[in-house]
Tab-separated table of C-alpha atoms in Angstrom:
chain	number	residue	atom	x	y	z
A	1	UNK	CA	55.253	-32.748	-17.967
A	2	UNK	CA	52.573	-30.689	-16.208
A	3	UNK	CA	49.049	-31.077	-17.568
A	4	UNK	CA	48.960	-27.299	-18.040
A	5	UNK	CA	51.164	-27.771	-21.088
A	6	UNK	CA	48.264	-29.669	-22.699
A	7	UNK	CA	50.488	-32.449	-23.914
A	8	UNK	CA	52.432	-30.285	-26.407
A	9	UNK	CA	55.733	-31.930	-27.178
A	10	UNK	CA	58.773	-29.853	-26.270
A	11	UNK	CA	61.294	-31.851	-28.317
A	12	UNK	CA	61.377	-29.556	-31.347
A	13	UNK	CA	61.988	-25.804	-31.337
A	14	UNK	CA	58.372	-25.033	-32.394
A	15	UNK	CA	57.174	-27.536	-29.806
A	16	UNK	CA	59.069	-25.776	-27.055
A	17	UNK	CA	57.589	-22.419	-28.031
A	18	UNK	CA	54.090	-23.879	-28.090
A	19	UNK	CA	54.693	-25.523	-24.718
A	20	UNK	CA	55.455	-22.114	-23.213
A	21	UNK	CA	52.208	-20.657	-24.565
A	22	UNK	CA	50.247	-23.763	-23.565
A	23	UNK	CA	51.409	-23.292	-19.980
A	24	UNK	CA	48.839	-20.489	-19.699
A	25	UNK	CA	45.153	-21.286	-19.276
A	26	UNK	CA	42.084	-19.854	-17.558
A	27	UNK	CA	43.188	-21.112	-14.168
A	28	UNK	CA	46.780	-19.969	-14.739
A	29	UNK	CA	46.595	-16.569	-16.493
A	30	UNK	CA	49.722	-15.243	-14.756
A	31	UNK	CA	52.879	-17.306	-14.319
A	32	UNK	CA	56.383	-16.755	-13.025
A	33	UNK	CA	59.329	-17.933	-15.106
A	34	UNK	CA	59.720	-20.893	-12.745
A	35	UNK	CA	56.046	-21.789	-13.184
A	36	UNK	CA	56.371	-21.624	-16.963
A	37	UNK	CA	59.447	-23.835	-16.867
A	38	UNK	CA	57.673	-26.429	-14.733
A	39	UNK	CA	54.349	-26.431	-16.602
A	40	UNK	CA	56.031	-26.518	-20.018
A	41	UNK	CA	58.444	-29.282	-19.010
A	42	UNK	CA	61.493	-27.172	-19.919
A	43	UNK	CA	64.731	-26.330	-18.172
A	44	UNK	CA	64.820	-22.896	-16.587
A	45	UNK	CA	67.491	-21.770	-19.049
A	46	UNK	CA	65.448	-22.834	-22.083
A	47	UNK	CA	62.274	-21.330	-20.649
A	48	UNK	CA	64.048	-18.015	-20.004
A	49	UNK	CA	65.331	-17.856	-23.579
A	50	UNK	CA	61.944	-18.636	-25.124
A	51	UNK	CA	60.001	-16.361	-22.779
A	52	UNK	CA	62.365	-13.505	-23.599
A	53	UNK	CA	61.833	-14.014	-27.332
A	54	UNK	CA	58.051	-14.223	-26.943
A	55	UNK	CA	58.004	-11.126	-24.736
A	56	UNK	CA	60.078	-9.145	-27.238
A	57	UNK	CA	57.632	-10.102	-30.020
A	58	UNK	CA	54.600	-9.242	-27.872
A	59	UNK	CA	53.159	-12.723	-27.373
A	60	UNK	CA	53.846	-12.389	-23.649
A	61	UNK	CA	53.901	-9.389	-21.331
A	62	UNK	CA	55.607	-9.008	-17.942
A	63	UNK	CA	53.901	-7.091	-15.151
A	64	UNK	CA	55.638	-5.078	-12.371
A	65	UNK	CA	55.610	-8.099	-10.050
A	66	UNK	CA	57.593	-10.122	-12.583
A	67	UNK	CA	54.733	-12.410	-13.599
A	68	UNK	CA	54.060	-13.095	-17.267
A	69	UNK	CA	50.699	-12.821	-19.050
A	70	UNK	CA	49.538	-13.508	-22.600
A	71	UNK	CA	50.289	-10.402	-24.667
A	72	UNK	CA	48.103	-8.256	-26.883
A	73	UNK	CA	50.017	-9.329	-29.986
A	74	UNK	CA	48.355	-12.731	-29.749
A	75	UNK	CA	44.961	-11.020	-29.481
A	76	UNK	CA	45.716	-9.138	-32.696
A	77	UNK	CA	46.596	-12.364	-34.471
A	78	UNK	CA	43.528	-14.138	-33.043
A	79	UNK	CA	41.337	-11.385	-34.476
A	80	UNK	CA	42.128	-12.765	-37.933
A	81	UNK	CA	40.600	-16.167	-37.150
A	82	UNK	CA	37.305	-16.540	-39.084
A	83	UNK	CA	35.816	-18.640	-36.258
A	84	UNK	CA	37.023	-16.298	-33.525
A	85	UNK	CA	36.702	-12.538	-33.292
A	86	UNK	CA	35.650	-12.201	-36.935
A	87	UNK	CA	32.656	-14.462	-36.273
A	88	UNK	CA	31.935	-12.585	-33.052
A	89	UNK	CA	31.757	-9.237	-34.846
A	90	UNK	CA	29.204	-10.555	-37.320
A	91	UNK	CA	27.170	-12.329	-34.651
A	92	UNK	CA	27.159	-9.717	-31.885
A	93	UNK	CA	24.148	-7.655	-33.083
A	94	UNK	CA	22.017	-10.805	-33.251
A	95	UNK	CA	23.273	-11.998	-29.859
A	96	UNK	CA	22.333	-8.627	-28.387
A	97	UNK	CA	18.864	-8.894	-29.930
A	98	UNK	CA	18.479	-12.366	-28.432
A	99	UNK	CA	19.546	-11.017	-25.052
A	100	UNK	CA	17.021	-8.170	-25.269
A	101	UNK	CA	14.293	-10.659	-26.136
A	102	UNK	CA	15.096	-13.018	-23.256
A	103	UNK	CA	17.351	-11.198	-20.748
A	104	UNK	CA	19.015	-14.551	-20.226
A	105	UNK	CA	22.577	-15.795	-20.694
A	106	UNK	CA	23.410	-15.785	-24.425
A	107	UNK	CA	26.318	-17.733	-25.883
A	108	UNK	CA	28.100	-18.262	-29.183
A	109	UNK	CA	30.371	-21.259	-29.683
A	110	UNK	CA	32.331	-23.247	-32.256
A	111	UNK	CA	33.596	-26.825	-32.330
A	112	UNK	CA	37.238	-27.739	-31.813
A	113	UNK	CA	37.644	-31.491	-32.145
A	114	UNK	CA	35.458	-33.173	-29.537
A	115	UNK	CA	34.917	-29.985	-27.550
A	116	UNK	CA	32.870	-26.826	-27.827
A	117	UNK	CA	34.723	-23.515	-27.409
A	118	UNK	CA	32.812	-20.389	-26.394
A	119	UNK	CA	33.665	-17.285	-28.421
A	120	UNK	CA	31.102	-14.899	-26.896
A	121	UNK	CA	28.928	-14.753	-23.794
A	122	UNK	CA	26.396	-12.111	-22.711
A	123	UNK	CA	25.526	-12.460	-19.044
A	124	UNK	CA	21.813	-12.534	-18.210
A	125	UNK	CA	19.870	-11.618	-15.110
A	126	UNK	CA	19.419	-15.211	-13.957
A	127	UNK	CA	21.365	-16.500	-11.003
A	128	UNK	CA	21.686	-19.831	-12.809
A	129	UNK	CA	25.105	-21.408	-12.346
A	130	UNK	CA	26.615	-20.883	-15.780
A	131	UNK	CA	30.160	-22.275	-15.875
A	132	UNK	CA	30.995	-20.400	-19.068
A	133	UNK	CA	33.460	-17.729	-20.113
A	134	UNK	CA	34.960	-16.763	-23.439
A	135	UNK	CA	37.505	-19.423	-24.344
A	136	UNK	CA	35.975	-22.059	-22.054
A	137	UNK	CA	35.690	-25.624	-23.318
A	138	UNK	CA	33.195	-28.417	-22.601
A	139	UNK	CA	32.590	-31.834	-24.142
A	140	UNK	CA	30.136	-31.615	-27.029
A	141	UNK	CA	27.441	-33.835	-25.530
A	142	UNK	CA	26.849	-31.852	-22.310
A	143	UNK	CA	25.839	-28.434	-23.690
A	144	UNK	CA	23.146	-27.184	-26.039
A	145	UNK	CA	25.633	-25.612	-28.442
A	146	UNK	CA	27.731	-28.765	-28.355
A	147	UNK	CA	24.758	-30.974	-29.213
A	148	UNK	CA	23.812	-28.649	-32.079
A	149	UNK	CA	27.344	-28.792	-33.479
A	150	UNK	CA	27.695	-32.544	-33.028
A	151	UNK	CA	24.283	-33.259	-34.566
A	152	UNK	CA	25.297	-31.439	-37.735
A	153	UNK	CA	28.816	-32.833	-37.905
A	154	UNK	CA	29.741	-35.585	-40.322
A	155	UNK	CA	28.827	-39.201	-39.622
A	156	UNK	CA	32.419	-40.140	-38.877
A	157	UNK	CA	32.653	-37.511	-36.150
A	158	UNK	CA	29.377	-38.619	-34.586
A	159	UNK	CA	30.265	-42.304	-34.590
A	160	UNK	CA	33.722	-41.688	-33.141
A	161	UNK	CA	32.267	-39.441	-30.450
A	162	UNK	CA	29.488	-41.863	-29.499
A	163	UNK	CA	31.979	-44.727	-29.347
A	164	UNK	CA	34.210	-42.923	-26.852
A	165	UNK	CA	33.520	-42.654	-23.097
A	166	UNK	CA	31.046	-39.854	-22.325
A	167	UNK	CA	32.058	-37.647	-19.392
A	168	UNK	CA	29.450	-37.151	-16.667
A	169	UNK	CA	28.891	-34.061	-14.502
A	170	UNK	CA	25.440	-34.613	-12.991
A	171	UNK	CA	22.916	-37.418	-12.715
A	172	UNK	CA	21.274	-35.998	-15.862
A	173	UNK	CA	24.338	-36.016	-18.118
A	174	UNK	CA	23.956	-38.189	-21.209
A	175	UNK	CA	26.375	-41.101	-20.794
A	176	UNK	CA	24.713	-43.694	-23.026
A	177	UNK	CA	25.667	-43.766	-26.707
A	178	UNK	CA	22.266	-45.034	-27.834
A	179	UNK	CA	20.505	-42.207	-26.038
A	180	UNK	CA	22.968	-39.664	-27.448
A	181	UNK	CA	22.299	-40.839	-30.996
A	182	UNK	CA	18.557	-40.422	-30.410
A	183	UNK	CA	19.114	-36.910	-29.062
A	184	UNK	CA	21.230	-35.955	-32.084
A	185	UNK	CA	18.547	-37.233	-34.458
A	186	UNK	CA	15.949	-35.134	-32.630
A	187	UNK	CA	18.184	-32.047	-32.893
A	188	UNK	CA	18.372	-32.502	-36.669
A	189	UNK	CA	14.614	-33.045	-36.866
A	190	UNK	CA	13.459	-30.009	-34.882
A	191	UNK	CA	16.306	-27.567	-35.544
A	192	UNK	CA	17.166	-26.884	-31.900
A	193	UNK	CA	19.140	-28.668	-29.200
A	194	UNK	CA	18.078	-28.763	-25.558
A	195	UNK	CA	20.550	-29.645	-22.815
A	196	UNK	CA	18.840	-30.032	-19.464
A	197	UNK	CA	20.817	-30.105	-16.178
A	198	UNK	CA	23.789	-31.813	-17.797
A	199	UNK	CA	26.487	-29.509	-16.391
A	200	UNK	CA	24.717	-28.125	-13.315
A	201	UNK	CA	21.468	-29.192	-11.687
A	202	UNK	CA	19.840	-25.776	-12.122
A	203	UNK	CA	20.495	-24.919	-15.774
A	204	UNK	CA	18.889	-25.669	-19.139
A	205	UNK	CA	20.140	-24.457	-22.518
A	206	UNK	CA	18.423	-24.137	-25.879
A	207	UNK	CA	20.693	-23.882	-28.930
A	208	UNK	CA	20.467	-23.639	-32.712
A	209	UNK	CA	23.087	-24.133	-35.450
A	210	UNK	CA	24.699	-21.286	-37.391
A	211	UNK	CA	25.507	-21.956	-41.051
A	212	UNK	CA	28.239	-20.531	-43.221
A	213	UNK	CA	28.027	-19.448	-46.881
A	214	UNK	CA	27.992	-23.027	-48.195
A	215	UNK	CA	25.371	-24.215	-45.730
A	216	UNK	CA	27.703	-26.149	-43.433
A	217	UNK	CA	27.200	-25.595	-39.714
A	218	UNK	CA	30.100	-23.497	-38.428
A	219	UNK	CA	28.881	-22.347	-35.004
A	220	UNK	CA	25.949	-22.479	-32.612
A	221	UNK	CA	24.065	-19.935	-30.511
A	222	UNK	CA	22.187	-20.603	-27.279
A	223	UNK	CA	20.419	-19.195	-24.248
A	224	UNK	CA	20.924	-20.677	-20.779
A	225	UNK	CA	18.089	-20.327	-18.274
A	226	UNK	CA	17.132	-21.688	-14.869
A	227	UNK	CA	15.733	-25.185	-15.282
A	228	UNK	CA	12.804	-24.494	-12.952
A	229	UNK	CA	11.507	-21.621	-15.106
A	230	UNK	CA	12.504	-22.896	-18.549
A	231	UNK	CA	9.944	-22.458	-21.332
A	232	UNK	CA	11.520	-24.233	-24.278
A	233	UNK	CA	8.605	-23.579	-26.706
A	234	UNK	CA	9.047	-19.842	-26.091
A	235	UNK	CA	12.844	-19.808	-26.227
A	236	UNK	CA	13.308	-22.054	-29.277
A	237	UNK	CA	11.886	-19.630	-31.895
A	238	UNK	CA	13.999	-16.764	-30.534
A	239	UNK	CA	17.166	-18.852	-30.651
A	240	UNK	CA	16.366	-20.103	-34.163
A	241	UNK	CA	15.806	-16.521	-35.324
A	242	UNK	CA	19.159	-15.383	-33.936
A	243	UNK	CA	20.979	-18.328	-35.537
A	244	UNK	CA	19.259	-17.671	-38.857
A	245	UNK	CA	20.205	-13.989	-38.726
A	246	UNK	CA	23.860	-14.781	-38.056
A	247	UNK	CA	23.836	-17.368	-40.842
A	248	UNK	CA	22.468	-14.842	-43.340
A	249	UNK	CA	25.042	-12.262	-42.241
A	250	UNK	CA	27.757	-14.861	-42.900
A	251	UNK	CA	26.464	-15.330	-46.443
A	252	UNK	CA	24.169	-18.340	-46.076
A	253	UNK	CA	21.104	-18.414	-48.348
A	254	UNK	CA	18.109	-20.676	-47.585
A	255	UNK	CA	17.479	-23.372	-50.159
A	256	UNK	CA	15.358	-22.143	-53.034
A	257	UNK	CA	16.362	-18.506	-52.530
A	258	UNK	CA	18.522	-16.703	-55.109
A	259	UNK	CA	21.979	-15.569	-54.009
């Protein structure tokens, strides 16, 4: 089966449907029926039947060239996700304020397993090489938002993550479990996470956790700036303020404050 199917089993009827949808990703936003069949690991006949059903429902759309794209019906369903568009709507005013204060790349992200998923991104004036787009995924340990989310995850998550191999992208990527544990402890101590040149040699990110109504960390917000000009002591308070504003808008109350 092609890796584009993301390992979804196609043995059951639901599995086959999911395999068709999983055939699409950011590098394959438009696919022919043959491509879908190959990437989903399905026969052409089965792929045609499932694609037709998904197109009729609106999950897929077919353009004039005959290629298929993800349909707007899925966007409508995704809008109901509390960690997706609903979170984005609450957070956007604070992200815009953070952008106005810094004029740098501003990001909002949530955790999905061992990865961070970006749900919003405001592009800044910097020419820094930001490899981010809405829906993009990166391992937790290589980004500021990922470190913020991992640092405030449960102990079981942290231990399992630190025990697994740590992917490396530059000479500065954290690949040692002992060092990662120290970094996570520092994130909890100071309230912000700093990821320096872990994904690209020219970028540094500063992130802070976003809390939900019960106080649990549900997301993280960050700014990404050129490493050469980074002023973490200046950026950290602005990022903390944005994260705190989003948290309050989500219903979080600081300890000792009445509801």
